[in-house]
Short mmCIF file of C-alpha atoms in Angstrom, two decimals:
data_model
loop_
_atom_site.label_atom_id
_atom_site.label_comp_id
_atom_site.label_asym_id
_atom_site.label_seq_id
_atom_site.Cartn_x
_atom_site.Cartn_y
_atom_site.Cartn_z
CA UNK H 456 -2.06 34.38 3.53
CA UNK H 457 0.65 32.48 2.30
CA UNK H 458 0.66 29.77 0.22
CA UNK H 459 3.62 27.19 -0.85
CA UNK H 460 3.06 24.60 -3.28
CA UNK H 461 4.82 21.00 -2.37
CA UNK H 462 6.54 18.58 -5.26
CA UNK H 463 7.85 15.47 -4.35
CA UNK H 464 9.59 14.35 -7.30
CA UNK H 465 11.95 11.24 -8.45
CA UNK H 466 12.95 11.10 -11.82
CA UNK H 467 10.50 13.74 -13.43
CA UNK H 468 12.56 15.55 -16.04
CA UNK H 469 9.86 15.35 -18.43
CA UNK H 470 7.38 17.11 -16.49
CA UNK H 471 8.59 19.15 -13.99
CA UNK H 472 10.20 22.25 -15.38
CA UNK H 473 6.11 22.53 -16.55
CA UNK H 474 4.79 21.88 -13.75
CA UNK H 475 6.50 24.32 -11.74
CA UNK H 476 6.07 27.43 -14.55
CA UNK H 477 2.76 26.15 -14.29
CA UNK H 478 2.18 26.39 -10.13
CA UNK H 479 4.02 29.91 -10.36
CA UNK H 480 1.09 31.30 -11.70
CA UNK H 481 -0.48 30.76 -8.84
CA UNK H 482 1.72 30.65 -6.15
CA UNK H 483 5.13 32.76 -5.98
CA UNK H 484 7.06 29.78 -3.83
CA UNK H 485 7.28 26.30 -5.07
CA UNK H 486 9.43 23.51 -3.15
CA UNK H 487 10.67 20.96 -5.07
CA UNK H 488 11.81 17.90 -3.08
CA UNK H 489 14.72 15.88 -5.44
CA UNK H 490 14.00 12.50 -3.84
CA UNK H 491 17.61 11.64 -4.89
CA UNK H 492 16.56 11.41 -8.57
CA UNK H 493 18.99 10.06 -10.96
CA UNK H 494 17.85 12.42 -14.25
CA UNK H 495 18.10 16.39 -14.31
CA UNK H 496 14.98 16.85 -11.75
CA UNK H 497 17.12 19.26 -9.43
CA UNK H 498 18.19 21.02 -12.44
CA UNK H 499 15.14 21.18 -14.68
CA UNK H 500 13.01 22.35 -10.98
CA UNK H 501 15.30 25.07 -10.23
CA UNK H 502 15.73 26.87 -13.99
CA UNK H 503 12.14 26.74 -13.72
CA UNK H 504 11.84 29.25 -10.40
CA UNK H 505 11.74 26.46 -8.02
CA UNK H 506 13.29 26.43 -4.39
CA UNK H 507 14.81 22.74 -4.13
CA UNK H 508 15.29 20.29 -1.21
CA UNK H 509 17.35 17.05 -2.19
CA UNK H 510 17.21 13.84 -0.18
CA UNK H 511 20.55 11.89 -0.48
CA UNK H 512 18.66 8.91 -0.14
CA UNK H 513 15.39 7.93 -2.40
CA UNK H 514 12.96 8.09 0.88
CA UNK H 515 9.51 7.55 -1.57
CA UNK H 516 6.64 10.31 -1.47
CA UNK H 517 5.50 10.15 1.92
CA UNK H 518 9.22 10.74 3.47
CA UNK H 519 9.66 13.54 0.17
CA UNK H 520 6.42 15.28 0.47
CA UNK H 521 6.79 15.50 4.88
CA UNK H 522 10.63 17.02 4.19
CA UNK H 523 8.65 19.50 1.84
CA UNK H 524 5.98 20.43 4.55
CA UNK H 525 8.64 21.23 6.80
CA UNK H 526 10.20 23.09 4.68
CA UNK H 527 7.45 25.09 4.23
CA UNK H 528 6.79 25.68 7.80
CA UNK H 529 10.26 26.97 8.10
CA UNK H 530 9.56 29.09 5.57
CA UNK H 531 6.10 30.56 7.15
CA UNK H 532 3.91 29.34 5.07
CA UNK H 533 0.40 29.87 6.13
CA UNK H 534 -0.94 27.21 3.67
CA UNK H 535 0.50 24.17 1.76
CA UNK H 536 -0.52 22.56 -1.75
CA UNK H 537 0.68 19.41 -2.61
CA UNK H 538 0.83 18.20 -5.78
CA UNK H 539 2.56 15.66 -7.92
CA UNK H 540 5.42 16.44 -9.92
CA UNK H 541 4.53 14.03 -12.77
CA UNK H 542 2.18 16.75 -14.53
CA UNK H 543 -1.24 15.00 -13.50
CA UNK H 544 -2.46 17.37 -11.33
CA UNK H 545 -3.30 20.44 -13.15
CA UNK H 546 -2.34 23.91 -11.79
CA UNK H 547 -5.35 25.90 -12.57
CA UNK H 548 -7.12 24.19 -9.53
CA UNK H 549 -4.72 26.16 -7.22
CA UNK H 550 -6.81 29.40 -7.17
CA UNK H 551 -9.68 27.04 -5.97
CA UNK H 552 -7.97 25.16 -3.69
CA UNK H 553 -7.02 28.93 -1.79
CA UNK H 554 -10.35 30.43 -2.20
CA UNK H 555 -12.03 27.63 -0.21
CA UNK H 556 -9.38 28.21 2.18
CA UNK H 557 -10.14 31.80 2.30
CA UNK H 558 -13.26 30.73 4.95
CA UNK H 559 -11.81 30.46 7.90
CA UNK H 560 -13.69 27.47 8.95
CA UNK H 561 -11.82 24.89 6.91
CA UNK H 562 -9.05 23.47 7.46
CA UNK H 563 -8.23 20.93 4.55
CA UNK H 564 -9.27 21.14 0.99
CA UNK H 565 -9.14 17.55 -0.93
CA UNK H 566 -8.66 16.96 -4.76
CA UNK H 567 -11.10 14.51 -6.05
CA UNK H 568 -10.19 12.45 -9.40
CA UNK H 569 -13.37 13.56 -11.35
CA UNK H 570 -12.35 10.26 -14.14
CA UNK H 571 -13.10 7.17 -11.79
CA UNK H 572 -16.01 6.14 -13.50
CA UNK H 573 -13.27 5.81 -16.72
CA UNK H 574 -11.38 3.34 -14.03
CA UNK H 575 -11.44 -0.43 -14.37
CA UNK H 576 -14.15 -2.24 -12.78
CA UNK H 577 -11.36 -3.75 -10.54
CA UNK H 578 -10.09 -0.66 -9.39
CA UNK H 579 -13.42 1.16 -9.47
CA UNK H 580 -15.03 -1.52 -6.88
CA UNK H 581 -11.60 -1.11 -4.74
CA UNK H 582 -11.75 2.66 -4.81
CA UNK H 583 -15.64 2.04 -3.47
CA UNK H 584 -15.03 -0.50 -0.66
CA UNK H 585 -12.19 2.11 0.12
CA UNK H 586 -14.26 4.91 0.64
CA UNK H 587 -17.15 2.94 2.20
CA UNK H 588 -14.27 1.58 5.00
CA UNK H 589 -13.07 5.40 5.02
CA UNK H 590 -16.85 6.71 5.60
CA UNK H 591 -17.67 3.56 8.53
CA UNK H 592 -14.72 4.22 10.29
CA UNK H 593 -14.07 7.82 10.56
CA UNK H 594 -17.16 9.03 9.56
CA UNK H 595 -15.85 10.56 6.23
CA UNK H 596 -17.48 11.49 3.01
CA UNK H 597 -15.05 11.47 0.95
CA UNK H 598 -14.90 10.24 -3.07
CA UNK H 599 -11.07 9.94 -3.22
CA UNK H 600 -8.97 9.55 -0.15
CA UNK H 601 -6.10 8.84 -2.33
CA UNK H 602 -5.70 11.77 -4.56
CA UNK H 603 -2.39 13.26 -3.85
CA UNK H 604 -3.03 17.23 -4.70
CA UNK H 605 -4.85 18.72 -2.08
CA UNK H 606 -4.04 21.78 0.43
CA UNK H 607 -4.54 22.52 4.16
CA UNK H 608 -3.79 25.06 6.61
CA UNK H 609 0.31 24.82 8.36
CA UNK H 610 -1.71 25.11 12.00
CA UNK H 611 -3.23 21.77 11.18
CA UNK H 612 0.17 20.29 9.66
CA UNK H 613 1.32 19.01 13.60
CA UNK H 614 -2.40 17.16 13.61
CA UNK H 615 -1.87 15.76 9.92
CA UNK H 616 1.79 14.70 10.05
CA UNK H 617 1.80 11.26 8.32
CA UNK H 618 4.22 8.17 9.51
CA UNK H 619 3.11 5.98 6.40
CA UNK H 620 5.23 5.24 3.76
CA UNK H 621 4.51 6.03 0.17
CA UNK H 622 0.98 6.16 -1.00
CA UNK H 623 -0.63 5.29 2.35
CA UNK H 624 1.02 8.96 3.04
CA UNK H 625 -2.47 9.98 1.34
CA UNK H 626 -4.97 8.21 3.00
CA UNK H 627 -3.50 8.74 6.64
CA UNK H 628 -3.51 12.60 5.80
CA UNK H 629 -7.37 11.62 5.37
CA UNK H 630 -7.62 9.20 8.41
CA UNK H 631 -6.41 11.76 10.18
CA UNK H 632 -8.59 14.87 9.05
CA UNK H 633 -11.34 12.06 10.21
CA UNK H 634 -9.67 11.56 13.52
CA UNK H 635 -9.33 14.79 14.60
CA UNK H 636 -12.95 16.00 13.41
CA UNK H 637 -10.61 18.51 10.89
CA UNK H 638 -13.23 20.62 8.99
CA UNK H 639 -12.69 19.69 5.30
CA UNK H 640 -14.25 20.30 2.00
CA UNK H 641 -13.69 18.06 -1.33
CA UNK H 642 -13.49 19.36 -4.78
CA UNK H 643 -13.21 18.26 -8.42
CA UNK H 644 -10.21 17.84 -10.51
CA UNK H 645 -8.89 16.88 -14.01
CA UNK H 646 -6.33 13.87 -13.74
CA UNK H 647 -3.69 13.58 -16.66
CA UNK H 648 -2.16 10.38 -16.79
CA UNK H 649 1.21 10.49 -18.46
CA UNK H 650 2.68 6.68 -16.78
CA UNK H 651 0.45 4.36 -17.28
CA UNK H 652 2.21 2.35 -15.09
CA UNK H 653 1.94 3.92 -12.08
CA UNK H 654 -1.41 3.47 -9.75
CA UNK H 655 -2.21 0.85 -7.17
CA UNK H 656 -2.69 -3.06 -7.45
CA UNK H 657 -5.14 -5.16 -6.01
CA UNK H 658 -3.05 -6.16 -3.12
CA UNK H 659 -1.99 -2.47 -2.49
CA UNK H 660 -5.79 -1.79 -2.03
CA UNK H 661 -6.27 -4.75 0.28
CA UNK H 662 -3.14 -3.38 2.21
CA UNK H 663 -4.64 -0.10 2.68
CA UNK H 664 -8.02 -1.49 3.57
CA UNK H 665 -6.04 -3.24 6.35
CA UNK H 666 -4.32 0.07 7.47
CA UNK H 667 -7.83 1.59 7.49
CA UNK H 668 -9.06 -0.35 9.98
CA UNK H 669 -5.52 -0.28 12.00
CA UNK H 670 -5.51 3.43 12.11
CA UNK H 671 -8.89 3.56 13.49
CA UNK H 672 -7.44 2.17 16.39
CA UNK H 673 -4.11 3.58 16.69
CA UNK H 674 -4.11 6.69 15.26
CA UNK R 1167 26.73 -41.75 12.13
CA UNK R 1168 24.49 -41.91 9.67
CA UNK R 1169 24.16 -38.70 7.03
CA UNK R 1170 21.83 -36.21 8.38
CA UNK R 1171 24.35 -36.74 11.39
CA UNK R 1172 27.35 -35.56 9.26
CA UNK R 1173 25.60 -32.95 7.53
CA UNK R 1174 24.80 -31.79 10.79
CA UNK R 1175 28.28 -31.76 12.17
CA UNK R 1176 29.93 -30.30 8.81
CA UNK R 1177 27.47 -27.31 8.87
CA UNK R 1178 28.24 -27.02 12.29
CA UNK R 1179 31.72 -26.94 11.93
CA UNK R 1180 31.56 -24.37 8.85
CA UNK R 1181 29.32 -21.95 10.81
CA UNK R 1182 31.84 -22.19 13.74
CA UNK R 1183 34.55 -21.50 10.97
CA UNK R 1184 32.51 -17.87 9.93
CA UNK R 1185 31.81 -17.25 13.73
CA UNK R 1186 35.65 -17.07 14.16
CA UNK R 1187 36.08 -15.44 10.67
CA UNK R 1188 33.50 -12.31 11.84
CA UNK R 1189 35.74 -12.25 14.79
CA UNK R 1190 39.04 -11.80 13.09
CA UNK R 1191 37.26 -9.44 11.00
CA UNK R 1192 36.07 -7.44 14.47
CA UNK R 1193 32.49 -7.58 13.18
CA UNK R 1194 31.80 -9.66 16.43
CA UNK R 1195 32.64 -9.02 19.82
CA UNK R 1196 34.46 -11.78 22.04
CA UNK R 1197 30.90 -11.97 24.04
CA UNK R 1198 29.29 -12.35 20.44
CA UNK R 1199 31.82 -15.51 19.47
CA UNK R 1200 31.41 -17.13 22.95
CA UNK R 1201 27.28 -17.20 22.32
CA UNK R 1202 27.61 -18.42 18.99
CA UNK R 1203 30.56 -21.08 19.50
CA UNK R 1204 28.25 -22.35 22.21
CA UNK R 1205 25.46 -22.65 20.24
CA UNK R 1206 27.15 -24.48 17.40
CA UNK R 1207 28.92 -26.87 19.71
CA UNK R 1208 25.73 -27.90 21.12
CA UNK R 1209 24.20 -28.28 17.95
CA UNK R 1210 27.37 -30.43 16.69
CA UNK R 1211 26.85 -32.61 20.14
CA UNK R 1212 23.30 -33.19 19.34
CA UNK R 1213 23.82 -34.47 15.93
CA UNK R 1214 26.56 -36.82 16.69
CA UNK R 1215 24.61 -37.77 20.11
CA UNK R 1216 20.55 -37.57 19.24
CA UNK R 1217 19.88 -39.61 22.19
CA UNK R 1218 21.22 -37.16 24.44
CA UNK R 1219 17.83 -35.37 24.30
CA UNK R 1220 16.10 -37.82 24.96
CA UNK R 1221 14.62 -36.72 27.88
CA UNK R 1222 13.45 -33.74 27.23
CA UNK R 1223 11.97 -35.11 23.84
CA UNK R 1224 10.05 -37.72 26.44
CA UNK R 1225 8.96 -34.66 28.34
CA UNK R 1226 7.67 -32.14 26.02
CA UNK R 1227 5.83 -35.64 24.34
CA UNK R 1228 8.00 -35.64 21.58
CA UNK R 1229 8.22 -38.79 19.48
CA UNK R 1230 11.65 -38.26 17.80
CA UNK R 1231 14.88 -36.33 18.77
CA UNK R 1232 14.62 -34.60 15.25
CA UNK R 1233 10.86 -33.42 16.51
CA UNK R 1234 12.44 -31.76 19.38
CA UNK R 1235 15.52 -29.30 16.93
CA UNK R 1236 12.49 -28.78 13.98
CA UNK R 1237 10.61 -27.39 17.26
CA UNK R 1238 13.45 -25.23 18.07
CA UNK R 1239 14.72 -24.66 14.69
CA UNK R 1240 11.16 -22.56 14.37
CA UNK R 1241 11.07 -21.30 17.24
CA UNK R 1242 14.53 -19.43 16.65
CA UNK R 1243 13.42 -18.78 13.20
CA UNK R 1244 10.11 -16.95 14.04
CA UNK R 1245 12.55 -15.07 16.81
CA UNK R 1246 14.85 -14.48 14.49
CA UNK R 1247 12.33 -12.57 11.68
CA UNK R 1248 10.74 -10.31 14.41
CA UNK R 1249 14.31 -9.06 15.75
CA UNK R 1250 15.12 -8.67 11.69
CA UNK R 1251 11.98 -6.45 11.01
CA UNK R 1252 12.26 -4.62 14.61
CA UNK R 1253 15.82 -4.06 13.71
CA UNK R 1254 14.58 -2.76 10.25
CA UNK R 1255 12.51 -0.69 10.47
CA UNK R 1256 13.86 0.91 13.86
CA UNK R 1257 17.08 1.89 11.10
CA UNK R 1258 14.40 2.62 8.20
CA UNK R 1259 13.25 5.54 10.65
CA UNK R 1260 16.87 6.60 11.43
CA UNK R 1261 18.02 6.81 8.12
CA UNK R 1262 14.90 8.54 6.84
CA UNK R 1263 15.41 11.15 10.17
CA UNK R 1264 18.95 11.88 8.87
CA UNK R 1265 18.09 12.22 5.57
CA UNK R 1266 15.60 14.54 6.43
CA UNK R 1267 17.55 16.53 8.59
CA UNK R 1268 20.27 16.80 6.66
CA UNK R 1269 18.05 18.12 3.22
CA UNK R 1270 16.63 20.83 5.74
CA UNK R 1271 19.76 21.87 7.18
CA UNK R 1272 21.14 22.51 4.03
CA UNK R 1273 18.22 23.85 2.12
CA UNK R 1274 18.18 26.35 5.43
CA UNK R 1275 21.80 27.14 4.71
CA UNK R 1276 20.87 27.87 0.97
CA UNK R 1277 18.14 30.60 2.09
#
């Protein structure tokens, strides 16, 4: 088995030299895809041990995170993680993440924020109606479709292979696991929140619910 | 001629005046000029001659020449954002393709 941990990352000098010394506990190849930051990403990524792609043009996590899958595949990877490279995603889930894949019978492994009952009523009641749509539609139980760390087998990558842009990127991975009847197991994980900034607004949410129900019929 | 009538000639004569300007500048081809030179001369001969129209303002049940270019005016403009967003995202998905090829080839060639 052989595992490769993905990092999309734009403008995450704080974080990412930690993040990858971090994953290499874990996991002896890390791909960091430099979504043409403008800081010392690149540089910070590969003094930590990291194998670096760089996109001459910002392209936004979906378009960072597929260049990093391929790059993976080229690189025979039998499994990829993805994670983000802003430090929220912690590591020590990796082992986890693997072990579940160890059983042959699944496919794709989802993170699950364990903190959205700390969420905003707002956000809370979106994340709901989100997975409720998620769980009519594609028959899906699933807490948190948009949690980016999660891991899945390469042979399923071809099925999974996303066409959204930015943070939809996510929930189409999910769509599709739906779609394709993709065996799939959920577990729990520790968000850290360094940008508070960062995170979806109402009308994102309403724009996703709308993809949702598009996908159902497209995808 | 009253003022929308002038207004309607003058911007009709400037955009006719950038038509030939993108062709001098070879950003438009001599099949590109001819289109838009035609287009611009009609719309100068309409607002000098409204009645002109008339006709087929009577026909489609318009009440007013004016009804009859707002009509159009949409019509073009509503044309005019779906080629924009077609064109779009049609290069949105070429430029992400060669960025994407190109960060592979390379991090391939670093291996």
């Amino acid at each position: 088995m052989k595992p490769i941990v993905v990092i999309p990352a734009y403008n995450e000098q704080e974080h990412i030299a930690e993040v990858v010394r971090s994953a290499k506990q874990y996991v002896p190849q890390i791909i960091v895809v430099d979504d043409a930051s403008k800081d010392d990403t690149k540089i910070k990524a590969v003094n930590a041990g990291a194998l670096t792609i760089d996109h001459i043009v910002n392209l936004g996590k979906a378009g960072a995170i597929k260049t990093g899958c391929d790059a993976a595949v080229c690189l025979g990877a039998d499994i990829i993680i993805l994670m983000d490279g802003d430090g929220q995603h912690d590591p020590s889930r990796i082992p986890t993440f693997l072990d579940i894949l160890k059983d042959d019978t699944v496919e794709i492994v989802f993170g699950s924020r364990t903190d959205l009952r700390e969420m905003p009523f707002v956000r809370r009641a979106g994340t709901k109606l989100l997975e409720y749509s998620m769980r009519y539609l594609f028959q899906m139980s699933i807490c948190d479709m948009q949690c980016g760390y999660r891991a899945f087998r390469t042979r399923v990558y071809p099925l999974l292979r996303w066409d959204s842009k930015n943070y939809h990127a996510d929930a189409e991975i999910t769509a599709r696991t739906g779609k394709y009847h993709l065996p799939y197991k959920e577990i729990p994980i520790k968000t850290i929140y360094h940008d508070s900034y960062k995170g979806m607004t109402i009308i994102d949410g309403l724009m996703l619910l709308g993809k949702i129900v598009i996908w159902k019929f497209t995808l | 001629m009253i003022t929308i009538q002038l207004i309607g000639v003058v911007v009709g004569l400037g955009a006719i005046h950038l038509t030939y300007l993108y062709y001098k500048r070879a950003n438009f081809t001599k099949k590109e000029v001819l289109l838009w030179s035609t287009i611009w001369l009609t719309f100068i001969f309409v607002s000098i001659f409204p009645n002109s129209v008339r006709p087929v303002v009577g026909y489609l049940g318009l009440q007013r020449p004016m009804d009859l270019i707002m009509l159009i005016a949409f019509i073009v403009l509503f044309l005019l954002s779906f080629h924009n967003y077609a064109v779009t995202h049609r290069q949105e998905r070429r430029l992400e393709e060669f960025v994407r090829k190109a960060a592979l080839a390379n991090f391939k060639k670093n291996q």
